Short mmCIF file of C-alpha atoms and ligand atoms in Angstrom, two decimals:
data_model
loop_
_atom_site.label_atom_id
_atom_site.label_comp_id
_atom_site.label_asym_id
_atom_site.label_seq_id
_atom_site.Cartn_x
_atom_site.Cartn_y
_atom_site.Cartn_z
CA MET A 1 21.37 10.42 -24.18
CA ILE A 2 17.95 9.99 -22.53
CA LYS A 3 16.67 13.21 -20.97
CA ALA A 4 14.29 13.30 -18.03
CA ALA A 5 12.65 15.91 -15.82
CA ILE A 6 11.55 15.74 -12.19
CA LEU A 7 8.39 17.52 -11.06
CA GLY A 8 8.75 18.34 -7.36
CA TYR A 9 12.04 18.42 -5.40
CA GLY A 10 10.67 17.15 -2.12
CA THR A 11 11.69 13.95 -0.36
CA VAL A 12 11.06 11.57 -3.26
CA GLY A 13 11.98 14.02 -6.06
CA SER A 14 15.35 14.84 -4.49
CA GLY A 15 15.83 11.09 -3.97
CA VAL A 16 15.24 10.46 -7.68
CA TYR A 17 17.84 13.13 -8.50
CA GLU A 18 20.30 11.48 -6.09
CA VAL A 19 19.72 7.93 -7.36
CA ILE A 20 20.26 8.99 -10.98
CA LYS A 21 23.41 10.94 -10.04
CA LYS A 22 24.98 8.38 -7.69
CA ASN A 23 24.24 5.35 -9.87
CA LYS A 24 25.05 7.14 -13.13
CA ASP A 25 27.58 4.57 -14.34
CA ILE A 26 25.45 1.58 -13.38
CA ILE A 27 22.43 3.11 -15.14
CA THR A 28 24.46 3.94 -18.27
CA GLY A 29 25.79 0.38 -18.33
CA ARG A 30 22.36 -1.19 -17.98
CA LEU A 31 20.66 1.17 -20.45
CA GLY A 32 23.50 1.29 -22.93
CA ASP A 33 22.89 5.06 -22.96
CA ALA A 34 23.31 7.91 -20.49
CA LEU A 35 20.35 9.20 -18.46
CA GLN A 36 20.37 12.92 -17.72
CA VAL A 37 18.06 14.96 -15.51
CA LYS A 38 17.62 18.04 -17.70
CA TYR A 39 15.17 19.85 -15.43
CA VAL A 40 13.84 19.80 -11.89
CA LEU A 41 10.62 21.75 -11.37
CA ASP A 42 9.95 23.33 -7.99
CA LEU A 43 8.69 26.71 -6.83
CA ARG A 44 11.35 26.94 -4.12
CA PRO A 45 14.82 28.43 -4.90
CA PHE A 46 17.09 25.83 -3.14
CA GLU A 47 19.93 28.36 -2.80
CA GLY A 48 23.35 26.73 -2.68
CA ASP A 49 22.03 23.30 -3.74
CA PRO A 50 23.66 21.93 -6.94
CA VAL A 51 20.12 21.21 -8.17
CA GLN A 52 19.96 24.94 -9.01
CA GLU A 53 21.82 24.15 -12.26
CA VAL A 54 18.74 22.39 -13.60
CA LEU A 55 16.04 24.03 -11.47
CA VAL A 56 13.10 25.63 -13.28
CA HIS A 57 9.94 27.24 -11.91
CA ASP A 58 7.83 27.09 -15.05
CA VAL A 59 6.39 23.74 -16.11
CA ASP A 60 6.03 24.99 -19.72
CA ILE A 61 9.81 24.77 -20.14
CA ILE A 62 9.60 21.01 -19.56
CA MET A 63 6.43 20.42 -21.55
CA ASN A 64 7.72 22.41 -24.54
CA ASP A 65 11.12 20.71 -24.66
CA PRO A 66 10.96 17.83 -27.15
CA GLU A 67 14.22 16.43 -25.76
CA VAL A 68 12.52 15.48 -22.47
CA ALA A 69 11.25 11.94 -23.01
CA ILE A 70 10.44 11.01 -19.41
CA VAL A 71 8.90 12.95 -16.56
CA CYS A 72 9.04 11.85 -12.90
CA GLU A 73 5.99 13.15 -11.06
CA THR A 74 7.00 13.29 -7.42
CA MET A 75 4.82 16.21 -6.35
CA GLY A 76 2.17 14.17 -4.55
CA GLY A 77 -1.47 15.23 -4.14
CA GLU A 78 -4.08 15.44 -6.87
CA HIS A 79 -3.58 18.96 -8.22
CA PRO A 80 -1.64 20.13 -10.14
CA ALA A 81 -0.03 16.69 -10.44
CA TYR A 82 -3.03 15.45 -12.47
CA GLU A 83 -2.92 18.33 -14.96
CA PHE A 84 0.89 18.11 -15.34
CA THR A 85 0.74 14.33 -15.84
CA ARG A 86 -1.98 14.62 -18.50
CA ARG A 87 -0.03 17.31 -20.31
CA ALA A 88 3.21 15.34 -20.30
CA LEU A 89 1.48 12.21 -21.59
CA GLU A 90 -0.33 14.20 -24.29
CA CYS A 91 3.11 15.47 -25.39
CA GLY A 92 4.23 11.82 -25.69
CA LYS A 93 6.43 11.98 -22.57
CA SER A 94 6.26 8.93 -20.34
CA VAL A 95 5.43 9.64 -16.70
CA CYS A 96 6.81 7.69 -13.72
CA THR A 97 5.24 8.47 -10.38
CA SER A 98 5.17 7.73 -6.67
CA ASN A 99 1.79 9.48 -6.31
CA LYS A 100 -0.60 6.87 -4.91
CA GLU A 101 -3.52 9.29 -4.64
CA LEU A 102 -3.35 10.17 -8.34
CA VAL A 103 -2.84 6.56 -9.40
CA GLU A 104 -5.79 5.37 -7.31
CA LYS A 105 -8.10 8.14 -8.59
CA HIS A 106 -7.04 8.45 -12.23
CA GLY A 107 -4.96 5.34 -13.05
CA PRO A 108 -7.10 3.88 -15.90
CA GLU A 109 -7.63 7.28 -17.54
CA LEU A 110 -3.91 8.18 -17.45
CA ILE A 111 -2.90 4.74 -18.77
CA GLN A 112 -5.35 5.24 -21.67
CA ILE A 113 -3.91 8.68 -22.47
CA ALA A 114 -0.41 7.19 -22.41
CA LYS A 115 -1.55 4.45 -24.80
CA GLU A 116 -3.03 6.98 -27.23
CA HIS A 117 0.25 8.94 -27.27
CA LYS A 118 2.64 5.97 -27.50
CA CYS A 119 4.22 6.53 -24.12
CA SER A 120 3.77 4.98 -20.66
CA TYR A 121 2.37 5.77 -17.24
CA LEU A 122 4.25 3.71 -14.64
CA PHE A 123 3.80 3.81 -10.87
CA GLU A 124 5.93 1.15 -9.16
CA ALA A 125 6.68 3.52 -6.26
CA SER A 126 3.01 4.25 -5.50
CA VAL A 127 2.55 1.04 -3.46
CA GLY A 128 5.10 -0.41 -1.08
CA GLY A 129 7.76 2.28 -1.71
CA GLY A 130 10.88 0.44 -2.77
CA ILE A 131 9.29 -3.02 -2.96
CA PRO A 132 8.87 -4.37 -6.48
CA ILE A 133 5.18 -5.36 -6.55
CA ILE A 134 3.51 -3.53 -9.45
CA ARG A 135 5.99 -4.93 -11.98
CA PRO A 136 5.68 -8.53 -10.68
CA LEU A 137 1.88 -8.25 -10.90
CA ARG A 138 2.15 -6.78 -14.40
CA THR A 139 4.77 -9.17 -15.77
CA SER A 140 5.96 -12.11 -13.65
CA LEU A 141 2.43 -13.04 -12.53
CA ALA A 142 0.62 -12.08 -15.76
CA GLN A 143 -0.06 -15.76 -16.54
CA GLU A 144 -1.58 -16.42 -13.12
CA GLU A 145 -4.99 -16.18 -11.57
CA VAL A 146 -4.47 -14.19 -8.37
CA LEU A 147 -6.41 -15.83 -5.54
CA SER A 148 -5.44 -13.45 -2.77
CA ILE A 149 -3.22 -10.53 -1.89
CA THR A 150 -2.34 -9.88 1.74
CA GLY A 151 -0.20 -6.89 2.52
CA ILE A 152 1.42 -5.11 5.39
CA LEU A 153 1.25 -1.90 3.41
CA ASN A 154 1.77 0.76 6.04
CA GLY A 155 5.07 1.23 7.83
CA THR A 156 3.77 3.58 10.52
CA THR A 157 1.18 1.13 11.82
CA ASN A 158 3.53 -1.84 11.56
CA TYR A 159 6.10 0.12 13.58
CA ILE A 160 3.50 0.98 16.24
CA LEU A 161 2.20 -2.60 16.48
CA THR A 162 5.74 -3.99 16.65
CA LYS A 163 6.62 -1.63 19.51
CA MET A 164 3.38 -2.49 21.34
CA GLU A 165 4.28 -6.17 20.99
CA THR A 166 7.93 -5.99 21.99
CA GLU A 167 7.68 -3.34 24.72
CA GLY A 168 4.21 -4.03 26.06
CA LEU A 169 3.23 -0.38 25.63
CA ALA A 170 -0.17 1.19 25.00
CA PHE A 171 -1.07 2.48 21.54
CA GLU A 172 -1.11 6.18 22.52
CA SER A 173 2.35 6.18 24.07
CA VAL A 174 3.94 4.37 21.11
CA LEU A 175 2.24 6.78 18.70
CA ALA A 176 3.47 9.81 20.67
CA ARG A 177 7.02 8.43 20.62
CA ALA A 178 6.83 7.63 16.90
CA GLN A 179 5.70 11.21 16.25
CA GLU A 180 8.57 12.62 18.35
CA LYS A 181 11.07 10.60 16.32
CA GLY A 182 9.44 11.60 13.03
CA TYR A 183 8.39 8.01 12.16
CA ALA A 184 4.73 8.99 12.33
CA GLU A 185 3.16 12.09 10.76
CA LYS A 186 1.95 14.95 12.99
CA ASN A 187 -1.50 14.11 11.65
CA PRO A 188 -1.29 10.31 11.57
CA ASP A 189 -4.96 9.63 10.74
CA ALA A 190 -4.43 8.33 7.20
CA ASP A 191 -2.02 5.74 8.59
CA ILE A 192 -3.58 4.71 11.90
CA LEU A 193 -7.15 4.64 10.58
CA GLY A 194 -6.10 2.35 7.71
CA PHE A 195 -6.86 4.72 4.80
CA ASP A 196 -3.31 4.66 3.41
CA ALA A 197 -3.26 0.85 3.33
CA CYS A 198 -6.76 0.92 1.83
CA ARG A 199 -5.68 3.04 -1.16
CA LYS A 200 -2.71 0.74 -1.71
CA ILE A 201 -4.72 -2.50 -1.67
CA ALA A 202 -7.24 -0.82 -4.01
CA ILE A 203 -4.42 -0.25 -6.53
CA LEU A 204 -2.99 -3.79 -6.17
CA THR A 205 -6.44 -5.38 -6.48
CA SER A 206 -7.21 -3.28 -9.56
CA LEU A 207 -4.00 -4.49 -11.19
CA ALA A 208 -4.58 -8.12 -10.22
CA TYR A 209 -8.02 -8.20 -11.82
CA GLY A 210 -7.70 -5.49 -14.50
CA LYS A 211 -10.68 -3.44 -13.28
CA LYS A 212 -11.10 -0.40 -11.11
CA VAL A 213 -11.45 -0.97 -7.37
CA ASP A 214 -12.88 2.01 -5.58
CA PHE A 215 -11.18 2.41 -2.20
CA GLU A 216 -14.50 3.54 -0.74
CA ASP A 217 -15.87 0.01 -1.38
CA ILE A 218 -13.24 -1.49 0.90
CA SER A 219 -14.24 -2.00 4.52
CA THR A 220 -11.48 -0.33 6.54
CA GLU A 221 -10.54 -0.48 10.21
CA GLY A 222 -7.40 1.00 11.67
CA ILE A 223 -5.36 0.09 14.74
CA THR A 224 -6.60 2.71 17.19
CA ALA A 225 -8.68 0.21 19.17
CA ILE A 226 -5.83 -2.28 19.66
CA THR A 227 -4.65 -2.37 23.27
CA ASP A 228 -1.79 -3.84 25.27
CA VAL A 229 -4.32 -6.37 26.64
CA ASP A 230 -5.01 -7.57 23.07
CA PHE A 231 -1.27 -8.14 22.70
CA ALA A 232 -1.19 -10.05 25.98
CA TYR A 233 -3.84 -12.41 24.54
CA ALA A 234 -1.96 -12.65 21.24
CA LYS A 235 1.18 -13.61 23.16
CA LYS A 236 -0.73 -16.33 24.97
CA MET A 237 -1.81 -17.66 21.58
CA GLY A 238 1.81 -17.58 20.35
CA ALA A 239 0.70 -15.01 17.81
CA THR A 240 0.97 -11.30 17.03
CA ILE A 241 -1.32 -8.57 15.66
CA LYS A 242 -0.78 -6.97 12.24
CA LEU A 243 -2.73 -4.50 10.14
CA PHE A 244 -3.52 -6.46 6.99
CA ALA A 245 -4.82 -5.06 3.72
CA LYS A 246 -6.40 -8.01 2.01
CA SER A 247 -8.22 -8.90 -1.16
CA VAL A 248 -9.49 -12.37 -1.92
CA LYS A 249 -11.13 -13.96 -4.95
CA LYS A 250 -13.58 -16.71 -3.93
CA GLY A 251 -15.30 -18.21 -6.99
CA ASP A 252 -16.74 -15.24 -8.82
CA LYS A 253 -16.79 -13.02 -5.73
CA TYR A 254 -14.17 -10.52 -4.64
CA TYR A 255 -13.69 -9.45 -1.02
CA ALA A 256 -11.42 -6.70 0.27
CA LEU A 257 -10.70 -5.54 3.77
CA VAL A 258 -8.25 -3.51 5.81
CA ALA A 259 -8.23 -4.52 9.49
CA PRO A 260 -6.02 -5.76 12.32
CA PHE A 261 -5.54 -9.55 12.27
CA ILE A 262 -4.22 -12.11 14.73
CA VAL A 263 -1.27 -13.65 12.88
CA LYS A 264 0.47 -16.92 13.73
CA PRO A 265 4.20 -17.59 13.15
CA GLU A 266 3.37 -19.98 10.27
CA ASN A 267 2.32 -16.95 8.22
CA PRO A 268 5.39 -15.45 6.48
CA LEU A 269 4.01 -11.96 7.24
CA TYR A 270 4.43 -12.66 10.99
CA ALA A 271 8.15 -11.91 10.68
CA VAL A 272 7.66 -8.47 9.10
CA LYS A 273 8.63 -6.04 11.85
CA GLY A 274 9.00 -2.29 12.34
CA VAL A 275 8.59 0.05 9.40
CA PHE A 276 9.02 -2.74 6.85
CA ASN A 277 6.23 -3.67 4.45
CA ALA A 278 5.54 -6.97 2.70
CA ILE A 279 3.00 -8.35 0.27
CA LEU A 280 2.05 -12.02 0.04
CA VAL A 281 0.42 -12.98 -3.26
CA ASN A 282 -1.26 -16.36 -3.68
CA CYS A 283 -1.78 -17.55 -7.25
CA ASN A 284 -3.55 -20.58 -8.70
CA MET A 285 -0.46 -22.09 -10.39
CA GLY A 286 2.74 -20.91 -8.69
CA GLY A 287 1.26 -20.64 -5.20
CA GLU A 288 2.63 -18.06 -2.80
CA THR A 289 5.22 -15.40 -3.56
CA MET A 290 6.23 -12.68 -1.13
CA TYR A 291 7.67 -9.21 -1.70
CA TYR A 292 9.44 -7.49 1.20
CA GLY A 293 11.29 -4.24 1.81
CA LYS A 294 11.09 -0.62 2.76
CA GLY A 295 7.59 0.65 2.12
CA ALA A 296 8.59 4.30 2.37
CA GLY A 297 11.66 6.51 2.67
CA LYS A 298 13.51 8.77 0.29
CA LEU A 299 15.95 6.49 -1.52
CA ALA A 300 13.82 3.31 -1.46
CA THR A 301 10.84 5.08 -3.04
CA ALA A 302 13.06 7.05 -5.42
CA SER A 303 14.79 3.86 -6.52
CA ALA A 304 11.42 2.40 -7.57
CA VAL A 305 10.66 5.57 -9.58
CA VAL A 306 14.03 5.26 -11.33
CA ALA A 307 13.35 1.59 -12.13
CA ASP A 308 10.29 2.81 -14.05
CA VAL A 309 12.37 5.52 -15.74
CA LEU A 310 14.74 2.83 -17.04
CA ASP A 311 11.81 0.76 -18.29
CA CYS A 312 10.44 3.79 -20.17
CA ALA A 313 13.92 4.66 -21.48
CA ARG A 314 14.15 1.20 -23.05
CA HIS A 315 10.77 1.68 -24.73
CA ILE A 316 10.79 5.25 -26.07
CA GLY A 317 7.97 5.67 -28.60
CA LYS A 318 6.19 2.56 -27.28
CA HIS A 319 3.43 2.02 -24.73
CA LEU A 320 4.05 -0.33 -21.81
CA ASP A 321 0.58 -1.64 -21.25
CA ILE A 322 -1.01 -2.07 -17.85
CA ARG A 323 -4.37 -3.83 -17.87
CA TRP A 324 -6.60 -1.60 -15.78
CA GLU A 325 -10.01 -0.80 -17.22
CA ASP A 326 -12.24 1.99 -15.99
CA GLU A 327 -15.02 -0.59 -15.41
CA LYS A 328 -15.60 -1.11 -11.70
CA LEU A 329 -14.74 -4.41 -10.01
CA ALA A 330 -17.68 -5.37 -7.80
CA ILE A 331 -16.40 -5.88 -4.27
CA SER A 332 -18.83 -8.07 -2.31
CA PRO A 333 -19.91 -6.94 1.16
CA ILE A 334 -17.64 -8.59 3.73
CA ASP A 335 -20.71 -10.17 5.38
CA GLY A 336 -20.08 -13.30 3.30
CA ALA A 337 -16.34 -13.59 4.04
CA VAL A 338 -15.50 -16.64 6.17
CA ARG A 339 -12.86 -16.71 8.92
CA LYS A 340 -12.19 -17.30 12.62
CA PHE A 341 -12.63 -14.48 15.13
CA PHE A 342 -10.79 -13.70 18.35
CA VAL A 343 -13.30 -12.23 20.77
CA ARG A 344 -12.93 -10.66 24.24
CA VAL A 345 -16.04 -10.65 26.43
CA SER A 346 -16.71 -9.32 29.93
CA SER A 347 -17.74 -12.77 31.13
CA THR A 348 -15.87 -15.94 32.02
CA ASP A 349 -18.87 -18.24 31.60
CA GLU A 350 -17.60 -20.77 29.04
CA ALA A 351 -20.93 -22.58 28.80
CA GLN A 352 -22.74 -19.34 28.00
CA ILE A 353 -20.05 -18.44 25.42
CA GLN A 354 -20.32 -21.83 23.72
CA ASP A 355 -24.07 -21.64 23.77
CA VAL A 356 -23.92 -18.58 21.52
CA PHE A 357 -20.65 -18.92 19.60
CA GLY A 358 -20.41 -22.74 19.35
CA ALA A 359 -17.09 -24.54 19.86
CA VAL A 360 -14.36 -22.07 20.86
CA GLU A 361 -10.76 -22.15 22.02
CA MET A 362 -10.64 -20.35 25.37
CA PHE A 363 -7.93 -18.01 26.66
CA ALA A 364 -8.59 -17.12 30.29
CA GLY A 365 -6.53 -15.46 33.02
CA VAL A 366 -5.07 -12.69 30.88
CA ALA A 367 -7.10 -9.83 32.37
CA ASP A 368 -9.50 -9.55 35.30
CA GLY A 369 -13.24 -9.91 34.75
CA GLU A 370 -13.05 -11.08 31.15
CA CYS A 371 -11.85 -13.84 28.87
CA GLY A 372 -10.89 -14.27 25.25
CA PHE A 373 -11.66 -17.03 22.79
CA VAL A 374 -11.20 -17.96 19.16
CA THR A 375 -14.26 -19.14 17.28
CA GLU A 376 -14.54 -21.77 14.58
CA GLU A 377 -14.83 -20.45 11.02
CA MET A 378 -18.00 -18.49 10.31
CA THR A 379 -19.10 -15.65 8.08
CA GLU A 380 -18.73 -12.03 9.16
CA ALA A 381 -22.55 -11.79 9.21
CA GLU A 382 -22.85 -14.85 11.46
CA TYR A 383 -20.23 -13.42 13.81
CA ARG A 384 -22.05 -10.09 13.99
CA ASP A 385 -25.35 -11.81 14.85
CA LYS A 386 -23.76 -13.93 17.57
CA ALA A 387 -21.91 -10.94 19.04
CA ALA A 388 -25.16 -8.95 19.17
CA LYS A 389 -26.94 -11.89 20.83
CA PHE A 390 -24.16 -12.38 23.41
CA GLY A 391 -24.12 -8.70 24.24
CA SER A 392 -20.95 -8.13 26.29
CA VAL A 393 -18.28 -8.18 23.60
CA LEU A 394 -15.32 -5.98 24.54
CA SER A 395 -13.44 -6.33 21.27
CA MET A 396 -12.97 -8.56 18.24
CA ILE A 397 -9.91 -9.16 16.06
CA ARG A 398 -10.08 -11.33 12.96
CA VAL A 399 -7.81 -14.35 12.82
CA ASP A 400 -5.81 -14.96 9.66
N1 HSE B 501 2.77 6.85 5.61
C1 HSE B 501 3.07 5.68 4.83
C2 HSE B 501 3.54 4.56 5.76
C3 HSE B 501 4.10 5.88 3.76
O1 HSE B 501 3.66 4.79 6.97
O2 HSE B 501 3.76 3.47 5.28
C4 HSE B 501 3.55 6.53 2.55
O3 HSE B 501 2.65 5.70 1.88
#
């Protein structure tokens, strides 16, 4: 019998409890041994909930019980999750987590502690909820050079953009509706400003290249400036708009960016609608692979935590290594990144536009007193200079 404990009986923690209970027979069959949740730690009493049978309020009970081999950290936040995780690993208990903030801030250090104590620190659920992406990067793609990762890594923003596209609504009204229905947080800033996607691409990029990517080094734009007029232009182009979290290796340079992009139907990420997430990974040998599913939600996220629990259960007393050094990966300023740009200007003078931006593909007649165009490829720095020279730029969206 493998014994586990869950720290935090919130949305994900209660999901982990449910997945282990409901899929008990499947798990026993696959493991060749039973998996039991011996303790659930939470300060709340949960009166009348069957979880009370295993509920404890004192973390020492879990840390001091040598029978507990695996701990699921589903508390979220940095403290006390960090201290509890350290303690569990130092006791030789593997930790499986959904806590993206902790993984992003302390991943390399916690992996090292796990290594020293012959246990593991696994975090499949920290990026993309129920989508297997950490394990593919760690195992299936271990032989590859990763050339780029492009992700729709935030369900809230993908839901908002999808609704803006399909219903022709303005950003604010879709956000208000999403909040009413509980799809978007009361304070949605981390989602709509791109910070959530930024932390997630920082983790994926760190794993792809084995070094620490600081999320503060990643240029991040959210979706708050995207309007229904932008979608009208996108429609005219036969395209849509998505919030992409991207990292690219070009020679010996690494670029990373979170920003809205104009996306054409040829891109497999075009079809990712609503709250769904997807990650497209391009490698030097196998080419493109894509990972798709629910990026959040109780059972999807919990299922990914339990996948890690099973991995740890099969390797008790061993360390499952994840290459992620504390050394920083140098992310180059995006000035040197090359791409096309979709630009809206308060002018319809094509000759003047071409004079500054060079050859462009024009999109006129979408809104009064302005036009839109797509440039040829140029660097971000070149685009910025041209936009400053032209002077009446209303908005710009990068083209994927
Ligand atoms: N708020 C996130 C999203 C889920 O909307 O995708 C948690 O990472």
